Backbone as XML, in Angstrom:
<?xml version="1.0"?>
<chain id="A" units="angstrom">
  <residue number="1" name="GLN">
    <atom name="N" x="104.322" y="-163.487" z="36.998"/>
    <atom name="CA" x="104.423" y="-163.282" z="35.907"/>
    <atom name="C" x="104.891" y="-164.089" z="34.541"/>
  </residue>
  <residue number="2" name="ILE">
    <atom name="N" x="103.581" y="-163.999" z="33.781"/>
    <atom name="CA" x="104.581" y="-165.405" z="32.691"/>
    <atom name="C" x="104.452" y="-165.246" z="31.322"/>
  </residue>
  <residue number="3" name="THR">
    <atom name="N" x="105.727" y="-165.044" z="30.680"/>
    <atom name="CA" x="106.548" y="-163.981" z="29.698"/>
    <atom name="C" x="105.462" y="-164.622" z="28.513"/>
  </residue>
  <residue number="4" name="LEU">
    <atom name="N" x="105.109" y="-164.993" z="26.954"/>
    <atom name="CA" x="104.548" y="-165.327" z="26.179"/>
    <atom name="C" x="105.392" y="-164.635" z="25.276"/>
  </residue>
  <residue number="5" name="GLY">
    <atom name="N" x="106.252" y="-165.236" z="24.427"/>
    <atom name="CA" x="106.802" y="-164.734" z="23.217"/>
    <atom name="C" x="107.714" y="-166.107" z="21.988"/>
  </residue>
  <residue number="6" name="ARG">
    <atom name="N" x="108.726" y="-165.922" z="21.797"/>
    <atom name="CA" x="109.570" y="-165.866" z="21.175"/>
    <atom name="C" x="110.938" y="-165.993" z="21.496"/>
  </residue>
  <residue number="7" name="ALA">
    <atom name="N" x="111.245" y="-167.087" z="22.124"/>
    <atom name="CA" x="112.905" y="-167.397" z="22.881"/>
    <atom name="C" x="114.113" y="-167.384" z="21.075"/>
  </residue>
  <residue number="8" name="THR">
    <atom name="N" x="115.114" y="-166.522" z="21.822"/>
    <atom name="CA" x="116.533" y="-166.383" z="21.295"/>
    <atom name="C" x="117.645" y="-166.549" z="22.215"/>
  </residue>
  <residue number="9" name="LYS">
    <atom name="N" x="118.093" y="-166.522" z="21.993"/>
    <atom name="CA" x="119.337" y="-167.129" z="22.405"/>
    <atom name="C" x="119.547" y="-165.728" z="23.526"/>
  </residue>
  <residue number="10" name="ASP">
    <atom name="N" x="119.193" y="-164.233" z="23.629"/>
    <atom name="CA" x="119.651" y="-163.251" z="24.345"/>
    <atom name="C" x="118.065" y="-163.026" z="25.331"/>
  </residue>
  <residue number="11" name="ASN">
    <atom name="N" x="116.701" y="-163.651" z="25.283"/>
    <atom name="CA" x="115.582" y="-163.490" z="24.886"/>
    <atom name="C" x="114.608" y="-164.405" z="26.068"/>
  </residue>
  <residue number="12" name="GLN">
    <atom name="N" x="115.020" y="-165.033" z="27.409"/>
    <atom name="CA" x="114.360" y="-165.676" z="27.239"/>
    <atom name="C" x="112.414" y="-165.487" z="27.936"/>
  </residue>
  <residue number="13" name="ILE">
    <atom name="N" x="111.379" y="-166.729" z="27.438"/>
    <atom name="CA" x="110.458" y="-166.765" z="27.634"/>
    <atom name="C" x="109.882" y="-168.016" z="28.070"/>
  </residue>
  <residue number="14" name="ASP">
    <atom name="N" x="108.787" y="-167.515" z="28.667"/>
    <atom name="CA" x="108.387" y="-168.953" z="29.711"/>
    <atom name="C" x="107.547" y="-169.712" z="28.913"/>
  </residue>
  <residue number="15" name="VAL">
    <atom name="N" x="106.974" y="-169.579" z="28.342"/>
    <atom name="CA" x="105.957" y="-170.099" z="27.204"/>
    <atom name="C" x="106.130" y="-169.822" z="25.698"/>
  </residue>
  <residue number="16" name="ASP">
    <atom name="N" x="107.459" y="-170.484" z="25.025"/>
    <atom name="CA" x="107.968" y="-170.053" z="23.418"/>
    <atom name="C" x="106.937" y="-170.538" z="22.794"/>
  </residue>
  <residue number="17" name="LEU">
    <atom name="N" x="106.193" y="-169.077" z="22.040"/>
    <atom name="CA" x="104.886" y="-169.317" z="20.605"/>
    <atom name="C" x="106.129" y="-170.256" z="19.893"/>
  </residue>
  <residue number="18" name="ALA">
    <atom name="N" x="106.837" y="-169.656" z="19.607"/>
    <atom name="CA" x="107.619" y="-170.027" z="17.943"/>
    <atom name="C" x="107.791" y="-171.582" z="17.797"/>
  </residue>
  <residue number="19" name="LEU">
    <atom name="N" x="107.814" y="-172.496" z="18.614"/>
    <atom name="CA" x="107.736" y="-173.943" z="19.211"/>
    <atom name="C" x="106.439" y="-174.664" z="18.545"/>
  </residue>
  <residue number="20" name="GLU">
    <atom name="N" x="105.229" y="-173.639" z="18.145"/>
    <atom name="CA" x="103.637" y="-173.464" z="17.702"/>
    <atom name="C" x="103.748" y="-173.367" z="16.060"/>
  </residue>
  <residue number="21" name="GLY">
    <atom name="N" x="104.096" y="-172.060" z="15.327"/>
    <atom name="CA" x="103.969" y="-172.024" z="14.401"/>
    <atom name="C" x="105.420" y="-171.314" z="13.799"/>
  </residue>
  <residue number="22" name="PRO">
    <atom name="N" x="104.834" y="-170.183" z="12.529"/>
    <atom name="CA" x="106.153" y="-169.604" z="11.983"/>
    <atom name="C" x="106.672" y="-167.694" z="12.892"/>
  </residue>
  <residue number="23" name="ALA">
    <atom name="N" x="107.488" y="-168.862" z="13.243"/>
    <atom name="CA" x="108.815" y="-168.192" z="14.175"/>
    <atom name="C" x="108.671" y="-165.929" z="14.272"/>
  </residue>
  <residue number="24" name="TRP">
    <atom name="N" x="108.310" y="-165.934" z="12.782"/>
    <atom name="CA" x="109.278" y="-164.478" z="12.402"/>
    <atom name="C" x="108.027" y="-163.724" z="12.550"/>
  </residue>
  <residue number="25" name="LYS">
    <atom name="N" x="106.765" y="-164.291" z="12.460"/>
    <atom name="CA" x="105.496" y="-163.879" z="12.785"/>
    <atom name="C" x="105.229" y="-163.528" z="14.476"/>
  </residue>
  <residue number="26" name="ILE">
    <atom name="N" x="105.760" y="-163.640" z="15.511"/>
    <atom name="CA" x="105.997" y="-163.803" z="16.649"/>
    <atom name="C" x="106.406" y="-162.862" z="17.663"/>
  </residue>
  <residue number="27" name="SER">
    <atom name="N" x="106.942" y="-162.470" z="18.044"/>
    <atom name="CA" x="106.979" y="-161.301" z="18.518"/>
    <atom name="C" x="108.167" y="-161.679" z="19.931"/>
  </residue>
  <residue number="28" name="ARG">
    <atom name="N" x="109.351" y="-161.051" z="19.713"/>
    <atom name="CA" x="110.050" y="-161.520" z="20.928"/>
    <atom name="C" x="109.343" y="-161.695" z="22.888"/>
  </residue>
  <residue number="29" name="LYS">
    <atom name="N" x="108.490" y="-160.962" z="23.118"/>
    <atom name="CA" x="107.394" y="-160.367" z="23.852"/>
    <atom name="C" x="106.137" y="-160.137" z="23.532"/>
  </residue>
  <residue number="30" name="GLN">
    <atom name="N" x="105.294" y="-161.145" z="23.119"/>
    <atom name="CA" x="103.753" y="-161.128" z="22.721"/>
    <atom name="C" x="102.844" y="-160.508" z="23.485"/>
  </residue>
  <residue number="31" name="GLY">
    <atom name="N" x="103.073" y="-161.401" z="24.638"/>
    <atom name="CA" x="102.256" y="-160.575" z="25.826"/>
    <atom name="C" x="102.634" y="-160.858" z="27.059"/>
  </residue>
  <residue number="32" name="VAL">
    <atom name="N" x="102.342" y="-161.092" z="28.119"/>
    <atom name="CA" x="102.933" y="-160.964" z="29.695"/>
    <atom name="C" x="100.933" y="-161.133" z="30.011"/>
  </residue>
  <residue number="33" name="ILE">
    <atom name="N" x="101.017" y="-162.294" z="31.380"/>
    <atom name="CA" x="100.663" y="-162.863" z="32.131"/>
    <atom name="C" x="100.308" y="-162.142" z="33.880"/>
  </residue>
  <residue number="34" name="LYS">
    <atom name="N" x="99.802" y="-161.418" z="34.227"/>
    <atom name="CA" x="100.214" y="-160.864" z="35.396"/>
    <atom name="C" x="98.692" y="-161.053" z="36.116"/>
  </residue>
  <residue number="35" name="LEU">
    <atom name="N" x="99.173" y="-161.689" z="37.543"/>
    <atom name="CA" x="98.487" y="-161.898" z="39.129"/>
    <atom name="C" x="98.450" y="-160.549" z="39.725"/>
  </residue>
  <residue number="36" name="LYS">
    <atom name="N" x="97.199" y="-159.975" z="39.691"/>
    <atom name="CA" x="96.986" y="-159.097" z="40.151"/>
    <atom name="C" x="96.439" y="-159.341" z="41.838"/>
  </residue>
  <residue number="37" name="ASN">
    <atom name="N" x="97.272" y="-157.958" z="42.962"/>
    <atom name="CA" x="97.087" y="-158.028" z="44.540"/>
    <atom name="C" x="95.549" y="-159.194" z="44.736"/>
  </residue>
  <residue number="38" name="ASN">
    <atom name="N" x="94.763" y="-158.297" z="43.676"/>
    <atom name="CA" x="93.105" y="-158.631" z="44.170"/>
    <atom name="C" x="92.890" y="-159.882" z="44.162"/>
  </residue>
  <residue number="39" name="GLY">
    <atom name="N" x="93.527" y="-160.668" z="43.003"/>
    <atom name="CA" x="93.487" y="-162.446" z="43.151"/>
    <atom name="C" x="92.724" y="-162.202" z="41.288"/>
  </residue>
  <residue number="40" name="ASP">
    <atom name="N" x="92.831" y="-161.408" z="40.953"/>
    <atom name="CA" x="92.080" y="-160.656" z="39.086"/>
    <atom name="C" x="93.848" y="-161.302" z="38.214"/>
  </residue>
  <residue number="41" name="PHE">
    <atom name="N" x="93.547" y="-162.570" z="37.178"/>
    <atom name="CA" x="94.710" y="-162.074" z="36.118"/>
    <atom name="C" x="94.393" y="-161.259" z="34.784"/>
  </residue>
  <residue number="42" name="PHE">
    <atom name="N" x="95.297" y="-160.412" z="34.590"/>
    <atom name="CA" x="94.911" y="-159.598" z="33.067"/>
    <atom name="C" x="96.486" y="-160.050" z="32.460"/>
  </residue>
  <residue number="43" name="ILE">
    <atom name="N" x="96.220" y="-160.002" z="30.873"/>
    <atom name="CA" x="96.872" y="-159.932" z="30.125"/>
    <atom name="C" x="97.314" y="-158.918" z="29.111"/>
  </residue>
  <residue number="44" name="ALA">
    <atom name="N" x="98.791" y="-158.552" z="29.025"/>
    <atom name="CA" x="98.617" y="-157.348" z="28.470"/>
    <atom name="C" x="99.254" y="-157.357" z="26.806"/>
  </residue>
  <residue number="45" name="ASN">
    <atom name="N" x="99.049" y="-157.138" z="25.884"/>
    <atom name="CA" x="99.661" y="-157.417" z="24.319"/>
    <atom name="C" x="100.675" y="-156.344" z="24.026"/>
  </residue>
  <residue number="46" name="GLU">
    <atom name="N" x="101.964" y="-157.177" z="24.085"/>
    <atom name="CA" x="102.843" y="-156.296" z="24.069"/>
    <atom name="C" x="103.714" y="-156.510" z="22.604"/>
  </residue>
  <residue number="47" name="GLY">
    <atom name="N" x="103.378" y="-156.772" z="21.757"/>
    <atom name="CA" x="103.913" y="-157.458" z="20.285"/>
    <atom name="C" x="102.458" y="-156.379" z="19.137"/>
  </residue>
  <residue number="48" name="ARG">
    <atom name="N" x="102.714" y="-156.766" z="18.667"/>
    <atom name="CA" x="102.331" y="-156.077" z="17.068"/>
    <atom name="C" x="100.671" y="-156.739" z="16.528"/>
  </residue>
  <residue number="49" name="ARG">
    <atom name="N" x="101.111" y="-157.629" z="17.119"/>
    <atom name="CA" x="99.645" y="-158.689" z="16.759"/>
    <atom name="C" x="98.639" y="-158.827" z="17.450"/>
  </residue>
  <residue number="50" name="PRO">
    <atom name="N" x="97.667" y="-158.728" z="17.214"/>
    <atom name="CA" x="96.535" y="-159.466" z="18.457"/>
    <atom name="C" x="96.226" y="-160.437" z="18.992"/>
  </residue>
  <residue number="51" name="ILE">
    <atom name="N" x="96.052" y="-160.656" z="20.623"/>
    <atom name="CA" x="96.068" y="-161.630" z="20.686"/>
    <atom name="C" x="94.347" y="-161.553" z="21.436"/>
  </residue>
  <residue number="52" name="TYR">
    <atom name="N" x="94.011" y="-162.919" z="21.072"/>
    <atom name="CA" x="92.465" y="-162.999" z="21.244"/>
    <atom name="C" x="92.101" y="-163.453" z="22.069"/>
  </residue>
  <residue number="53" name="ILE">
    <atom name="N" x="91.220" y="-162.581" z="22.986"/>
    <atom name="CA" x="90.992" y="-163.675" z="24.224"/>
    <atom name="C" x="89.503" y="-163.788" z="24.206"/>
  </residue>
  <residue number="54" name="ASP">
    <atom name="N" x="88.373" y="-165.061" z="24.275"/>
    <atom name="CA" x="87.594" y="-165.853" z="23.657"/>
    <atom name="C" x="86.909" y="-164.716" z="22.766"/>
  </residue>
  <residue number="55" name="GLY">
    <atom name="N" x="87.555" y="-165.094" z="21.586"/>
    <atom name="CA" x="87.521" y="-164.427" z="20.300"/>
    <atom name="C" x="87.132" y="-163.544" z="20.810"/>
  </residue>
  <residue number="56" name="ARG">
    <atom name="N" x="88.018" y="-162.450" z="21.615"/>
    <atom name="CA" x="87.926" y="-160.835" z="21.007"/>
    <atom name="C" x="88.934" y="-160.246" z="21.289"/>
  </residue>
  <residue number="57" name="PRO">
    <atom name="N" x="89.445" y="-159.563" z="19.576"/>
    <atom name="CA" x="90.941" y="-159.164" z="19.715"/>
    <atom name="C" x="91.152" y="-157.775" z="20.498"/>
  </residue>
  <residue number="58" name="VAL">
    <atom name="N" x="92.994" y="-158.164" z="21.595"/>
    <atom name="CA" x="93.351" y="-156.979" z="21.838"/>
    <atom name="C" x="94.760" y="-157.133" z="21.492"/>
  </residue>
  <residue number="59" name="LEU">
    <atom name="N" x="94.343" y="-155.616" z="21.145"/>
    <atom name="CA" x="95.706" y="-155.254" z="20.083"/>
    <atom name="C" x="97.223" y="-154.418" z="21.058"/>
  </residue>
  <residue number="60" name="GLY">
    <atom name="N" x="97.720" y="-154.399" z="20.221"/>
    <atom name="CA" x="99.406" y="-154.398" z="20.831"/>
    <atom name="C" x="99.022" y="-152.980" z="22.094"/>
  </residue>
  <residue number="61" name="GLY">
    <atom name="N" x="99.433" y="-153.452" z="23.177"/>
    <atom name="CA" x="100.078" y="-152.024" z="24.467"/>
    <atom name="C" x="98.098" y="-151.976" z="25.212"/>
  </residue>
  <residue number="62" name="ASN">
    <atom name="N" x="97.718" y="-153.087" z="24.932"/>
    <atom name="CA" x="96.129" y="-152.474" z="25.590"/>
    <atom name="C" x="96.003" y="-154.140" z="26.495"/>
  </residue>
  <residue number="63" name="LYS">
    <atom name="N" x="95.604" y="-154.035" z="26.791"/>
    <atom name="CA" x="94.888" y="-155.532" z="28.424"/>
    <atom name="C" x="94.110" y="-155.856" z="28.508"/>
  </residue>
  <residue number="64" name="TRP">
    <atom name="N" x="93.606" y="-157.180" z="29.118"/>
    <atom name="CA" x="92.706" y="-157.194" z="28.770"/>
    <atom name="C" x="92.414" y="-158.143" z="30.585"/>
  </residue>
  <residue number="65" name="LYS">
    <atom name="N" x="91.228" y="-158.065" z="31.463"/>
    <atom name="CA" x="90.740" y="-159.428" z="31.858"/>
    <atom name="C" x="90.825" y="-160.851" z="31.696"/>
  </residue>
  <residue number="66" name="LEU">
    <atom name="N" x="91.769" y="-161.421" z="31.978"/>
    <atom name="CA" x="91.797" y="-163.073" z="32.369"/>
    <atom name="C" x="90.155" y="-163.247" z="33.544"/>
  </residue>
  <residue number="67" name="ASN">
    <atom name="N" x="89.039" y="-164.471" z="32.201"/>
    <atom name="CA" x="88.092" y="-164.903" z="33.368"/>
    <atom name="C" x="88.704" y="-166.437" z="33.739"/>
  </residue>
  <residue number="68" name="ASN">
    <atom name="N" x="87.411" y="-166.990" z="34.711"/>
    <atom name="CA" x="88.524" y="-168.552" z="34.590"/>
    <atom name="C" x="87.678" y="-168.848" z="33.112"/>
  </residue>
  <residue number="69" name="ASN">
    <atom name="N" x="88.218" y="-169.999" z="33.151"/>
    <atom name="CA" x="88.397" y="-171.248" z="31.410"/>
    <atom name="C" x="88.303" y="-169.775" z="30.513"/>
  </residue>
  <residue number="70" name="SER">
    <atom name="N" x="89.024" y="-168.746" z="30.577"/>
    <atom name="CA" x="88.864" y="-167.939" z="29.197"/>
    <atom name="C" x="89.731" y="-168.772" z="28.537"/>
  </residue>
  <residue number="71" name="VAL">
    <atom name="N" x="89.900" y="-168.169" z="26.861"/>
    <atom name="CA" x="90.899" y="-169.383" z="25.779"/>
    <atom name="C" x="91.787" y="-168.129" z="25.361"/>
  </residue>
  <residue number="72" name="VAL">
    <atom name="N" x="92.737" y="-168.121" z="25.140"/>
    <atom name="CA" x="93.699" y="-167.208" z="25.115"/>
    <atom name="C" x="94.534" y="-168.001" z="23.367"/>
  </residue>
  <residue number="73" name="GLU">
    <atom name="N" x="94.333" y="-167.011" z="22.601"/>
    <atom name="CA" x="94.650" y="-167.602" z="20.982"/>
    <atom name="C" x="96.109" y="-166.768" z="20.302"/>
  </residue>
  <residue number="74" name="VAL">
    <atom name="N" x="96.467" y="-166.786" z="19.576"/>
    <atom name="CA" x="97.676" y="-165.777" z="18.937"/>
    <atom name="C" x="97.016" y="-166.507" z="17.814"/>
  </residue>
  <residue number="75" name="THR">
    <atom name="N" x="97.162" y="-165.663" z="17.162"/>
    <atom name="CA" x="97.236" y="-165.973" z="15.450"/>
    <atom name="C" x="98.550" y="-166.002" z="14.896"/>
  </residue>
  <residue number="76" name="PHE">
    <atom name="N" x="98.616" y="-166.751" z="14.106"/>
    <atom name="CA" x="100.211" y="-166.584" z="12.984"/>
    <atom name="C" x="99.929" y="-165.917" z="11.682"/>
  </residue>
</chain>
């Protein structure tokens, strides 16, 4: 699994989104990408701000299947 979010001294993240824009708008754990046993990748939004997959919003608490060449955007 790969964790997206904002790194702090107490919170390790695989992809630190705070380096890309206003850090205070990013959740410490904004999202998680997981590989399922069947080979599919899913992203779960664990933050307050939406994550956009191919232009479609995935709201907090929801997950979405990633396809080959999906575009993942986290807005600030």
